[in-house]
Amino acid sequence: MRPLHFLRVALLVMLVAGPAAAQTGYTDSYPRNPDIDIVGYVFELTLSDDTDVIRGRTTVDARFTGPDQDRLRLDLLDMTVTDVHRNGSSLSWTHEDGVIRIDLGEEVPAGDRRRVVVEYEGTPTAGLTIGPNRYGDRTFFSDNWSSRVRHWLPTVDHPYDKATSEMIITAPDHYQAGSNGTLTEISDLEDGIRRTHWVNPVPTATWLYFLGVAEFAVDHVTTWNGVSIETWVYRQDRDAGFHDFREPTEAVLAFYSDLIGPYVNQRLANVVSTATGGGMEAASTPAYSDRSVSGERDRRWQHVIIHEIAHQWFGNAVTQAEWNDVWLSEGFATYYTLLFREHAYGHDDFIAGLEDARRRVVEFYRETPDFQLVRPHVEDLNDVSGLMMYQKGAWILHMLRESLGHDVYDEAIRAYYAEFMNRNARTADLRGHLEAASGTDLRWYFDQWLFQGGIPVLEGSWRTEAGVVEIDLRQIQDDAYRFRLPIEVAVRMQDGSESVHVFEMPESGVASQSIPVDGDVAEVVIDPNTRLLAEWTFERRE
């Protein structure tokens, strides 16, 4: 599909060398320590049918990257810490206001690693839901979005510090216990107790850690390129759930692997959960509301499956470094869901999805005109997202892909993914790869769509006179927000022919265009190819 050439050539300044400078100055409220890197966690949990109290033992493997570090900070709410030790020797520690501060008893040299064990118990108020499913059976399910893992696991609970994990679950033997990664052990112990051990060797953000303990029916669907594809549903939903989740996981994995880059896990298990209202992109174990099971293979829920699998690339493998950049997760997952829908169901389905997203954005900005996607500061780490991260984020990517051309855009995204796979990225990193692939400066584009509020609201008209179509357009949204826009118009003639024209609306917000025609004009249509995020009225005038 042809790019909008003036965006790519006339308005953009050619890069001379290197990636673009970052749009900087935004932060979230998490107290980082860049001199300590958590390499991995081993979580040992004991669950019971007699009480909602969980008992935990977490081993934290930390690498010290800077000098003069003699303390380790971890997040933990709700729980009571009973001991902290290293190599069998107790350490001094405090646990106040949801933070464990551990005195290591030494200044650890830069480059060294230390393993610390935290033992604790308690009843979580969030993060891990304990209670009956819709059939009345007792279950244990996590949903850590966005900073709730700290209610039941001691961690550095922020996506900037990704770590490997192991989950060792001891629970009554009538349960199956699922978690991230690969199953390495199931052992039936004495007194009706079962031990289940999962190992996740992929660096993963804490909100993506998963635990599901229930009486499951488990379907090992197939193996694709060495990846085990599985379905985990309540035992009562065996037939309906196995049918619903058999599609489209394998096709989605193949599509994204080809379009973006390799899938980073060795397993993908779709899991039904009591703790999830819609879908949740837990690493290698995306979770879905039990309402997803109907036996009808409902198209709406198929879209949720596609979205959560798209997250395995964006959000999971490439993870935002700041919560301010959450659109890099949700916007990508939303847009790449649409790209798979186009691949699987056709272009009309893709356009319908874009038009629905645009409608949602327009309705949102009528009520909240100042909202910007990358906010200057995020204070509440459990209030980081919202509809616009999904829908406006998807449209920002769509306009880039249409403007730069599909091949250039896809090349940039593959390079972005290759560099930041299993790492953290910021909006500026994405911009740098798009600029490198296209040879253009995109600062103005990112500034207007991500670092300010508003969307364009256009008012315009057209008329014909003496073999010319005259078009007038102006922006009428708040003067604080002005946009440089590529605007496509289609001139449709009475004889059925059509011509499409592209012109620039500068930041002044006023644009006119005269288009010669030969014959009678039936209508003039703005954005005939669905490439513009804006609201508009456009009428014929005499």
Coordinates of C-alpha atoms in Angstrom, one line a residue:
M1 CA 0.0 0.0 0.0
R2 CA 1.4 3.3 -1.0
P3 CA 2.8 5.7 1.7
L4 CA 1.5 9.2 2.2
H5 CA 4.5 10.7 0.4
F6 CA 4.4 14.2 1.9
L7 CA 4.6 12.8 5.4
R8 CA 7.6 10.9 4.4
V9 CA 9.4 13.4 2.2
A10 CA 8.0 17.0 2.2
L11 CA 7.6 17.5 5.9
L12 CA 10.2 15.2 7.4
V13 CA 13.9 16.1 8.0
M14 CA 16.4 13.5 6.9
L15 CA 18.4 11.8 9.7
V16 CA 22.1 12.5 9.5
A17 CA 23.4 9.8 11.9
G18 CA 22.3 7.8 15.0
P19 CA 19.0 7.3 16.7
A20 CA 16.8 10.3 17.6
A21 CA 17.2 12.0 20.9
A22 CA 14.6 10.9 23.4
Q23 CA 11.6 12.9 24.5
T24 CA 12.7 12.9 28.1
G25 CA 11.6 14.1 31.5
Y26 CA 8.8 11.7 32.3
T27 CA 8.8 9.3 35.3
D28 CA 6.7 7.1 37.5
S29 CA 6.7 7.1 41.3
Y30 CA 8.6 3.8 41.8
P31 CA 11.8 4.2 43.9
R32 CA 14.3 2.5 41.6
N33 CA 17.8 1.3 42.5
P34 CA 19.8 1.0 39.3
D35 CA 22.8 -0.4 41.2
I36 CA 20.9 -3.6 42.0
D37 CA 19.5 -6.0 39.4
I38 CA 17.3 -8.9 40.4
V39 CA 18.4 -11.9 38.3
G40 CA 15.9 -14.4 39.5
Y41 CA 13.3 -15.5 42.1
V42 CA 12.4 -18.9 43.4
F43 CA 8.9 -18.8 45.0
E44 CA 7.9 -21.7 47.2
L45 CA 4.3 -21.5 48.3
T46 CA 2.2 -23.7 50.5
L47 CA -1.6 -23.6 49.9
S48 CA -4.3 -25.3 51.9
D49 CA -8.0 -26.1 51.8
D50 CA -8.3 -25.3 55.6
T51 CA -7.3 -21.7 55.5
D52 CA -6.7 -18.8 53.1
V53 CA -3.4 -18.1 54.8
I54 CA -0.5 -18.9 52.4
R55 CA 3.0 -19.7 53.5
G56 CA 5.9 -18.5 51.4
R57 CA 9.6 -18.9 51.0
T58 CA 11.2 -16.7 48.3
T59 CA 14.9 -16.9 47.3
V60 CA 16.0 -13.6 45.7
D61 CA 19.1 -13.7 43.5
A62 CA 20.5 -10.2 43.1
R63 CA 23.4 -8.8 41.1
F64 CA 25.1 -5.7 42.4
T65 CA 26.0 -3.4 39.6
G66 CA 27.1 -0.3 41.5
P67 CA 29.4 0.4 44.5
D68 CA 28.5 0.8 48.2
Q69 CA 25.4 -1.3 48.3
D70 CA 24.7 -2.9 51.6
R71 CA 20.9 -3.1 51.6
L72 CA 18.2 -4.8 49.5
R73 CA 14.7 -3.4 49.2
L74 CA 11.7 -5.6 48.3
D75 CA 8.0 -4.9 48.1
L76 CA 5.6 -6.9 50.2
L77 CA 2.1 -6.1 51.4
D78 CA -0.4 -8.0 53.5
M79 CA 2.1 -10.7 54.6
T80 CA 4.0 -11.1 57.9
V81 CA 7.7 -11.7 57.4
T82 CA 8.9 -14.4 59.8
D83 CA 12.6 -14.6 58.8
V84 CA 15.2 -13.3 56.4
H85 CA 18.5 -15.2 56.0
R86 CA 21.5 -15.9 53.7
N87 CA 23.5 -19.1 53.8
G88 CA 21.7 -20.2 56.9
S89 CA 22.4 -17.0 58.9
S90 CA 19.7 -14.6 59.8
L91 CA 19.9 -11.0 58.6
S92 CA 18.7 -7.8 60.1
W93 CA 15.6 -6.5 58.4
T94 CA 12.6 -4.2 58.7
H95 CA 9.1 -4.5 57.2
E96 CA 7.1 -1.3 57.2
D97 CA 4.6 0.3 54.8
G98 CA 4.8 -2.6 52.4
V99 CA 8.6 -2.5 52.1
I100 CA 11.2 -5.0 53.3
R101 CA 14.6 -3.4 53.9
I102 CA 17.3 -6.0 54.4
D103 CA 20.7 -5.2 55.9
L104 CA 23.2 -7.4 54.1
G105 CA 25.8 -7.0 56.7
E106 CA 28.4 -5.9 54.2
E107 CA 29.1 -3.6 51.3
V108 CA 28.7 -5.9 48.3
P109 CA 31.4 -5.3 45.6
A110 CA 30.0 -4.3 42.2
G111 CA 29.7 -7.3 40.0
D112 CA 29.0 -9.7 42.8
R113 CA 25.7 -11.6 43.4
R114 CA 23.9 -12.5 46.7
R115 CA 21.0 -14.8 47.4
V116 CA 18.7 -13.8 50.2
V117 CA 15.7 -15.9 51.5
V118 CA 12.5 -14.3 52.8
E119 CA 10.0 -16.4 54.7
Y120 CA 6.5 -15.1 55.3
E121 CA 2.8 -15.9 55.7
G122 CA -0.5 -14.2 55.4
T123 CA -3.8 -13.8 53.5
P124 CA -3.5 -11.6 50.4
T125 CA -6.1 -8.9 49.8
A126 CA -5.2 -8.5 46.1
G127 CA -3.0 -10.1 43.5
L128 CA -3.9 -13.7 44.5
T129 CA -7.7 -14.5 44.6
I130 CA -8.7 -17.5 46.8
G131 CA -12.2 -18.7 46.6
P132 CA -14.9 -20.6 44.6
N133 CA -15.2 -20.6 40.9
R134 CA -18.6 -20.5 39.2
Y135 CA -19.1 -24.2 40.0
G136 CA -18.4 -23.7 43.7
D137 CA -15.0 -25.4 43.6
R138 CA -12.1 -23.8 45.6
T139 CA -9.4 -22.2 43.4
F140 CA -6.3 -20.0 43.7
F141 CA -5.6 -17.5 40.8
S142 CA -3.3 -14.6 40.4
D143 CA -3.9 -11.4 38.5
N144 CA -1.0 -9.0 39.3
W145 CA -1.9 -6.1 37.0
S146 CA -0.3 -3.7 37.4
S147 CA 1.5 -3.5 40.8
R148 CA -0.3 -6.2 42.9
V149 CA 2.2 -9.0 42.9
R150 CA 3.6 -7.4 46.1
H151 CA 0.4 -8.5 48.0
W152 CA 1.6 -12.1 47.9
L153 CA 5.2 -12.3 46.6
P154 CA 8.2 -10.3 47.8
T155 CA 9.8 -8.7 44.7
V156 CA 11.0 -5.6 43.1
D157 CA 7.5 -4.9 41.8
H158 CA 8.1 -2.8 38.8
P159 CA 8.6 -3.8 35.1
Y160 CA 12.1 -2.1 34.8
D161 CA 13.7 -5.0 36.7
K162 CA 12.8 -8.2 34.8
A163 CA 13.9 -11.5 36.3
T164 CA 13.6 -15.2 35.7
S165 CA 11.4 -17.2 38.1
E166 CA 10.6 -20.6 39.5
M167 CA 7.3 -21.5 41.2
I168 CA 7.2 -24.4 43.6
I169 CA 3.6 -25.1 44.7
T170 CA 2.7 -27.4 47.6
A171 CA -1.1 -28.0 47.7
P172 CA -3.7 -30.7 48.1
D173 CA -3.3 -33.4 45.5
H174 CA -6.8 -33.0 44.0
Y175 CA -5.5 -29.7 42.4
Q176 CA -3.5 -29.1 39.3
A177 CA -1.1 -26.2 39.7
G178 CA -0.1 -24.1 36.7
S179 CA 2.5 -21.3 36.4
N180 CA 4.9 -19.7 33.9
G181 CA 7.4 -21.6 31.9
T182 CA 8.1 -25.3 31.8
L183 CA 6.9 -28.1 34.2
T184 CA 9.9 -29.8 35.7
E185 CA 8.3 -31.8 38.6
I186 CA 5.0 -33.3 39.9
S187 CA 5.5 -35.3 43.1
D188 CA 2.8 -36.7 45.3
L189 CA 3.9 -36.4 48.9
E190 CA 2.5 -37.8 52.1
D191 CA -0.9 -37.0 53.5
G192 CA -2.6 -36.1 50.2
I193 CA -0.1 -33.3 49.3
R194 CA 1.3 -32.6 45.8
R195 CA 4.4 -30.6 44.9
T196 CA 4.5 -29.0 41.4
H197 CA 7.6 -27.1 40.1
W198 CA 7.6 -24.7 37.2
V199 CA 10.7 -23.0 35.8
N200 CA 10.5 -19.8 33.7
P201 CA 14.0 -19.1 32.3
V202 CA 12.9 -15.9 30.5
P203 CA 13.5 -12.5 32.1
T204 CA 9.9 -11.4 32.9
A205 CA 8.2 -8.4 34.5
T206 CA 6.6 -9.1 37.9
W207 CA 3.0 -8.3 36.8
L208 CA 3.3 -11.3 34.3
Y209 CA 4.0 -13.9 37.0
F210 CA 1.1 -16.4 37.2
L211 CA -0.3 -19.0 39.5
G212 CA -3.4 -21.0 38.8
V213 CA -4.4 -23.8 41.2
A214 CA -7.8 -25.6 40.5
E215 CA -9.3 -28.8 39.5
F216 CA -8.4 -28.4 35.8
A217 CA -9.0 -30.2 32.6
V218 CA -5.8 -29.9 30.6
D219 CA -5.6 -30.3 26.8
H220 CA -2.1 -30.6 25.2
V221 CA -3.3 -29.3 21.9
T222 CA -0.2 -29.6 19.8
T223 CA 3.4 -28.6 19.5
W224 CA 4.4 -25.8 17.1
N225 CA 8.1 -25.2 16.5
G226 CA 8.9 -26.8 19.8
V227 CA 6.3 -24.7 21.6
S228 CA 3.8 -26.7 23.6
I229 CA 0.2 -25.3 23.1
E230 CA -2.1 -26.1 25.9
T231 CA -5.6 -25.3 27.2
W232 CA -6.5 -25.3 31.0
V233 CA -10.2 -25.0 31.9
Y234 CA -12.3 -26.0 34.8
R235 CA -13.0 -29.7 34.8
Q236 CA -16.7 -29.1 34.2
D237 CA -15.9 -27.1 31.0
R238 CA -13.7 -29.8 29.5
D239 CA -15.5 -30.3 26.2
A240 CA -16.7 -26.7 25.6
G241 CA -13.4 -25.2 26.7
F242 CA -11.2 -27.5 24.7
H243 CA -13.3 -26.6 21.6
D244 CA -13.2 -22.8 22.3
F245 CA -9.4 -22.6 22.8
R246 CA -8.3 -25.0 20.1
E247 CA -8.3 -22.0 17.7
P248 CA -6.5 -19.8 16.8
T249 CA -3.3 -20.1 19.0
E250 CA -1.1 -22.0 16.5
A251 CA -1.9 -19.7 13.6
V252 CA -1.3 -16.6 15.8
L253 CA 2.1 -17.8 17.0
A254 CA 3.1 -18.5 13.4
F255 CA 1.9 -15.1 12.1
Y256 CA 3.6 -13.0 14.8
S257 CA 6.8 -15.0 14.6
D258 CA 7.0 -14.3 10.9
L259 CA 6.0 -10.7 11.1
I260 CA 7.9 -9.6 14.3
G261 CA 10.4 -12.1 15.5
P262 CA 10.8 -15.3 17.6
Y263 CA 8.4 -16.2 20.4
V264 CA 10.5 -16.3 23.6
N265 CA 8.9 -19.1 25.5
Q266 CA 8.7 -22.9 25.0
R267 CA 5.0 -23.1 26.0
L268 CA 1.8 -21.2 25.6
A269 CA -1.1 -22.3 27.8
N270 CA -4.5 -20.5 27.6
V271 CA -5.9 -20.7 31.1
V272 CA -9.4 -19.9 32.4
S273 CA -9.3 -17.9 35.7
T274 CA -11.6 -16.6 38.4
A275 CA -9.4 -13.5 38.9
T276 CA -9.5 -12.2 35.3
G277 CA -12.4 -10.1 34.0
G278 CA -11.4 -10.3 30.4
G279 CA -7.9 -11.3 29.4
M280 CA -4.5 -11.1 31.1
E281 CA -1.2 -11.5 29.3
A282 CA 0.7 -13.5 31.9
A283 CA 3.9 -14.8 30.4
S284 CA 3.4 -18.1 28.5
T285 CA 0.1 -18.5 30.4
P286 CA -2.4 -15.9 29.3
A287 CA -5.5 -16.0 31.5
Y288 CA -9.2 -15.5 30.5
S289 CA -12.4 -14.9 32.3
D290 CA -14.5 -18.1 32.8
R291 CA -17.1 -16.3 30.7
S292 CA -14.9 -17.0 27.7
V293 CA -16.1 -20.7 27.7
S294 CA -19.3 -21.2 25.8
G295 CA -18.6 -24.1 23.4
E296 CA -19.5 -21.6 20.5
R297 CA -15.9 -20.4 19.8
D298 CA -17.2 -16.9 20.1
R299 CA -15.5 -14.4 17.8
R300 CA -15.3 -11.7 20.5
W301 CA -13.3 -14.1 22.8
Q302 CA -11.2 -15.2 19.8
H303 CA -10.1 -11.6 19.5
V304 CA -9.2 -11.6 23.2
I305 CA -7.0 -14.7 22.7
I306 CA -5.3 -13.0 19.8
H307 CA -4.7 -9.8 21.9
E308 CA -3.2 -11.7 24.8
I309 CA -0.9 -13.7 22.5
A310 CA 0.2 -10.5 20.8
H311 CA 1.2 -9.3 24.3
Q312 CA 3.7 -12.2 24.5
W313 CA 5.8 -10.1 22.0
F314 CA 4.8 -6.5 23.2
G315 CA 4.6 -6.0 26.9
N316 CA 6.1 -9.4 27.8
A317 CA 9.2 -9.9 25.6
V318 CA 9.6 -6.1 25.0
T319 CA 8.6 -4.5 28.2
Q320 CA 8.0 -0.8 29.0
A321 CA 10.8 0.7 31.2
E322 CA 8.3 3.1 32.8
W323 CA 4.6 2.8 33.4
N324 CA 4.2 6.0 31.5
D325 CA 5.1 4.0 28.4
V326 CA 2.3 1.4 28.8
W327 CA 1.0 2.2 25.3
L328 CA 4.0 0.3 24.0
S329 CA 2.3 -2.8 25.5
E330 CA -1.4 -2.1 25.0
G331 CA -1.3 -0.1 21.8
F332 CA 0.9 -2.7 20.1
A333 CA -1.3 -5.6 21.3
T334 CA -4.4 -3.9 20.1
Y335 CA -3.0 -3.0 16.7
Y336 CA -1.4 -6.4 16.1
T337 CA -4.7 -8.0 17.0
L338 CA -6.1 -6.1 14.1
L339 CA -3.3 -7.1 11.8
F340 CA -3.9 -10.8 12.5
R341 CA -7.6 -10.2 12.0
E342 CA -6.8 -8.8 8.6
H343 CA -4.6 -11.8 7.9
A344 CA -7.2 -14.3 9.0
Y345 CA -10.6 -12.7 8.3
G346 CA -9.9 -10.2 5.6
H347 CA -9.4 -6.4 5.0
D348 CA -13.0 -5.5 5.8
D349 CA -12.7 -7.0 9.3
F350 CA -9.5 -5.0 9.8
I351 CA -11.2 -1.7 8.7
A352 CA -14.2 -2.4 10.9
G353 CA -11.8 -2.8 13.9
L354 CA -10.1 0.4 13.1
E355 CA -13.3 2.3 12.7
D356 CA -14.6 1.0 16.0
A357 CA -11.3 2.0 17.7
R358 CA -11.6 5.5 16.1
R359 CA -15.1 5.9 17.3
R360 CA -14.0 5.1 20.9
V361 CA -11.2 7.6 20.7
V362 CA -13.5 10.3 19.4
E363 CA -16.0 9.7 22.1
F364 CA -13.4 9.7 24.8
Y365 CA -11.8 13.0 23.7
R366 CA -15.2 14.7 23.6
E367 CA -15.3 14.2 27.4
T368 CA -11.5 14.3 28.2
P369 CA -9.8 16.6 25.7
D370 CA -6.5 17.0 27.6
F371 CA -5.5 13.4 28.0
Q372 CA -2.1 12.5 26.7
L373 CA -0.7 8.9 26.3
V374 CA 2.7 9.5 27.7
R375 CA 2.0 11.4 30.8
P376 CA 4.7 13.5 32.6
H377 CA 4.4 11.5 35.8
V378 CA 2.5 8.4 36.9
E379 CA 2.0 8.5 40.7
D380 CA -0.5 5.6 41.3
L381 CA 1.2 2.4 40.0
N382 CA -2.2 0.7 39.9
D383 CA -3.7 3.4 37.7
V384 CA -1.4 3.2 34.7
S385 CA -3.6 2.3 31.7
G386 CA -7.0 3.1 30.3
L387 CA -8.9 2.8 27.0
M388 CA -6.7 5.3 25.1
M389 CA -3.6 3.2 25.6
Y390 CA -5.3 0.5 23.6
Q391 CA -7.3 2.4 21.0
K392 CA -5.3 5.6 20.4
G393 CA -2.1 3.6 20.8
A394 CA -3.2 1.3 18.0
W395 CA -4.1 4.2 15.8
I396 CA -0.8 5.9 16.3
L397 CA 0.9 2.7 15.0
H398 CA -1.5 2.4 12.1
M399 CA -0.9 5.9 10.9
L400 CA 2.8 5.4 11.1
R401 CA 2.6 2.1 9.1
E402 CA 0.4 3.8 6.4
S403 CA 2.6 6.9 6.3
L404 CA 6.0 5.2 6.1
G405 CA 4.9 2.2 4.1
H406 CA 4.3 -1.3 5.3
D407 CA 7.7 -2.6 4.4
V408 CA 9.6 0.2 6.1
Y409 CA 7.4 0.1 9.2
D410 CA 7.7 -3.7 9.5
E411 CA 11.5 -3.6 9.1
A412 CA 11.7 -1.0 11.9
I413 CA 9.5 -3.1 14.3
R414 CA 11.5 -6.3 13.6
A415 CA 14.7 -4.3 14.5
Y416 CA 13.1 -2.8 17.6
Y417 CA 12.0 -6.2 18.7
A418 CA 15.3 -7.8 18.1
E419 CA 17.2 -5.2 20.1
F420 CA 14.8 -5.1 23.1
M421 CA 13.6 -8.7 23.2
N422 CA 13.7 -9.8 26.9
R423 CA 14.7 -6.3 27.8
N424 CA 13.0 -2.9 28.5
A425 CA 12.2 -0.2 26.0
R426 CA 10.9 3.4 26.0
T427 CA 9.0 5.3 23.5
A428 CA 12.2 7.0 22.2
D429 CA 13.6 3.6 21.4
L430 CA 10.7 2.8 19.1
R431 CA 11.0 6.2 17.5
G432 CA 14.7 5.7 16.9
H433 CA 14.1 2.4 15.0
L434 CA 11.3 4.0 12.9
E435 CA 13.6 6.9 12.1
A436 CA 16.5 4.6 11.2
A437 CA 14.4 2.5 8.9
S438 CA 12.7 5.4 7.2
G439 CA 15.5 8.0 7.1
T440 CA 13.1 10.6 8.6
D441 CA 12.8 12.7 11.7
L442 CA 9.6 11.7 13.6
R443 CA 10.0 13.9 16.7
W444 CA 7.1 16.2 15.6
Y445 CA 4.9 13.1 15.1
F446 CA 5.6 11.6 18.5
D447 CA 5.2 15.0 20.1
Q448 CA 1.8 15.7 18.8
W449 CA 0.3 12.2 19.2
L450 CA 1.9 11.0 22.4
F451 CA 3.3 14.0 24.4
Q452 CA 0.3 16.3 24.2
G453 CA -3.4 15.9 24.6
G454 CA -6.3 16.2 22.2
I455 CA -7.1 14.8 18.8
P456 CA -7.8 16.8 15.6
V457 CA -11.4 18.0 15.2
L458 CA -12.0 19.1 11.7
E459 CA -14.7 21.2 10.1
G460 CA -14.8 21.6 6.4
S461 CA -16.7 21.9 3.2
W462 CA -16.4 21.5 -0.6
R463 CA -17.9 22.8 -3.7
T464 CA -17.4 22.6 -7.5
E465 CA -16.9 25.5 -9.8
A466 CA -15.6 25.8 -13.3
G467 CA -14.1 22.3 -13.4
V468 CA -12.5 22.5 -10.0
V469 CA -13.3 21.0 -6.6
E470 CA -12.5 23.5 -3.9
I471 CA -11.9 22.0 -0.4
D472 CA -11.6 24.0 2.8
L473 CA -10.7 22.4 6.2
R474 CA -9.8 23.8 9.6
Q475 CA -9.1 22.4 13.0
I476 CA -11.6 23.5 15.7
Q477 CA -10.3 21.7 18.8
D478 CA -8.7 23.6 21.7
D479 CA -6.1 26.0 20.5
A480 CA -3.5 24.3 22.8
Y481 CA -3.4 21.3 20.5
R482 CA -2.5 21.6 16.9
F483 CA -1.6 18.8 14.5
R484 CA 0.2 18.5 11.2
L485 CA -1.9 16.1 9.2
P486 CA -1.8 14.2 6.0
I487 CA -5.4 14.3 4.7
E488 CA -6.6 12.0 2.0
V489 CA -9.7 13.0 0.1
A490 CA -11.5 10.9 -2.6
V491 CA -13.3 12.7 -5.4
R492 CA -16.1 10.4 -6.6
M493 CA -17.6 11.2 -10.0
Q494 CA -21.1 10.6 -11.3
D495 CA -19.8 8.2 -13.8
G496 CA -18.4 5.9 -11.0
S497 CA -14.8 6.9 -11.3
E498 CA -12.7 8.0 -8.3
S499 CA -9.5 9.8 -7.6
V500 CA -7.7 10.1 -4.3
H501 CA -5.6 13.1 -3.4
V502 CA -3.3 13.9 -0.4
F503 CA -2.6 17.3 1.0
E504 CA -1.1 18.7 4.1
M505 CA -2.8 20.5 6.9
P506 CA 0.0 22.4 8.8
E507 CA 0.0 23.2 12.5
S508 CA -1.9 26.5 11.8
G509 CA -4.9 24.2 11.4
V510 CA -6.1 25.7 8.1
A511 CA -5.9 24.1 4.7
S512 CA -7.4 24.5 1.3
Q513 CA -7.1 22.5 -1.9
S514 CA -8.2 22.9 -5.4
I515 CA -8.5 19.8 -7.5
P516 CA -9.3 19.9 -11.2
V517 CA -12.0 17.6 -12.4
D518 CA -13.5 16.6 -15.7
G519 CA -17.2 15.9 -15.3
D520 CA -19.8 16.0 -12.6
V521 CA -18.8 15.3 -9.0
A522 CA -21.0 13.0 -6.9
E523 CA -19.3 13.4 -3.6
V524 CA -16.0 14.2 -1.9
V525 CA -15.0 12.0 1.0
I526 CA -12.4 12.5 3.7
D527 CA -10.1 9.6 4.6
P528 CA -11.5 7.0 2.2
N529 CA -8.8 4.5 3.1
T530 CA -9.1 4.8 6.9
R531 CA -5.7 6.3 7.6
L532 CA -6.6 9.4 9.8
L533 CA -7.4 9.6 13.5
A534 CA -9.7 12.6 13.7
E535 CA -13.2 13.7 14.2
W536 CA -14.8 15.8 11.4
T537 CA -17.8 17.3 9.8
F538 CA -17.6 17.8 6.0
E539 CA -20.4 19.2 3.9
R540 CA -21.1 20.3 0.3
R541 CA -21.7 24.0 0.0
E542 CA -23.2 26.0 -2.8

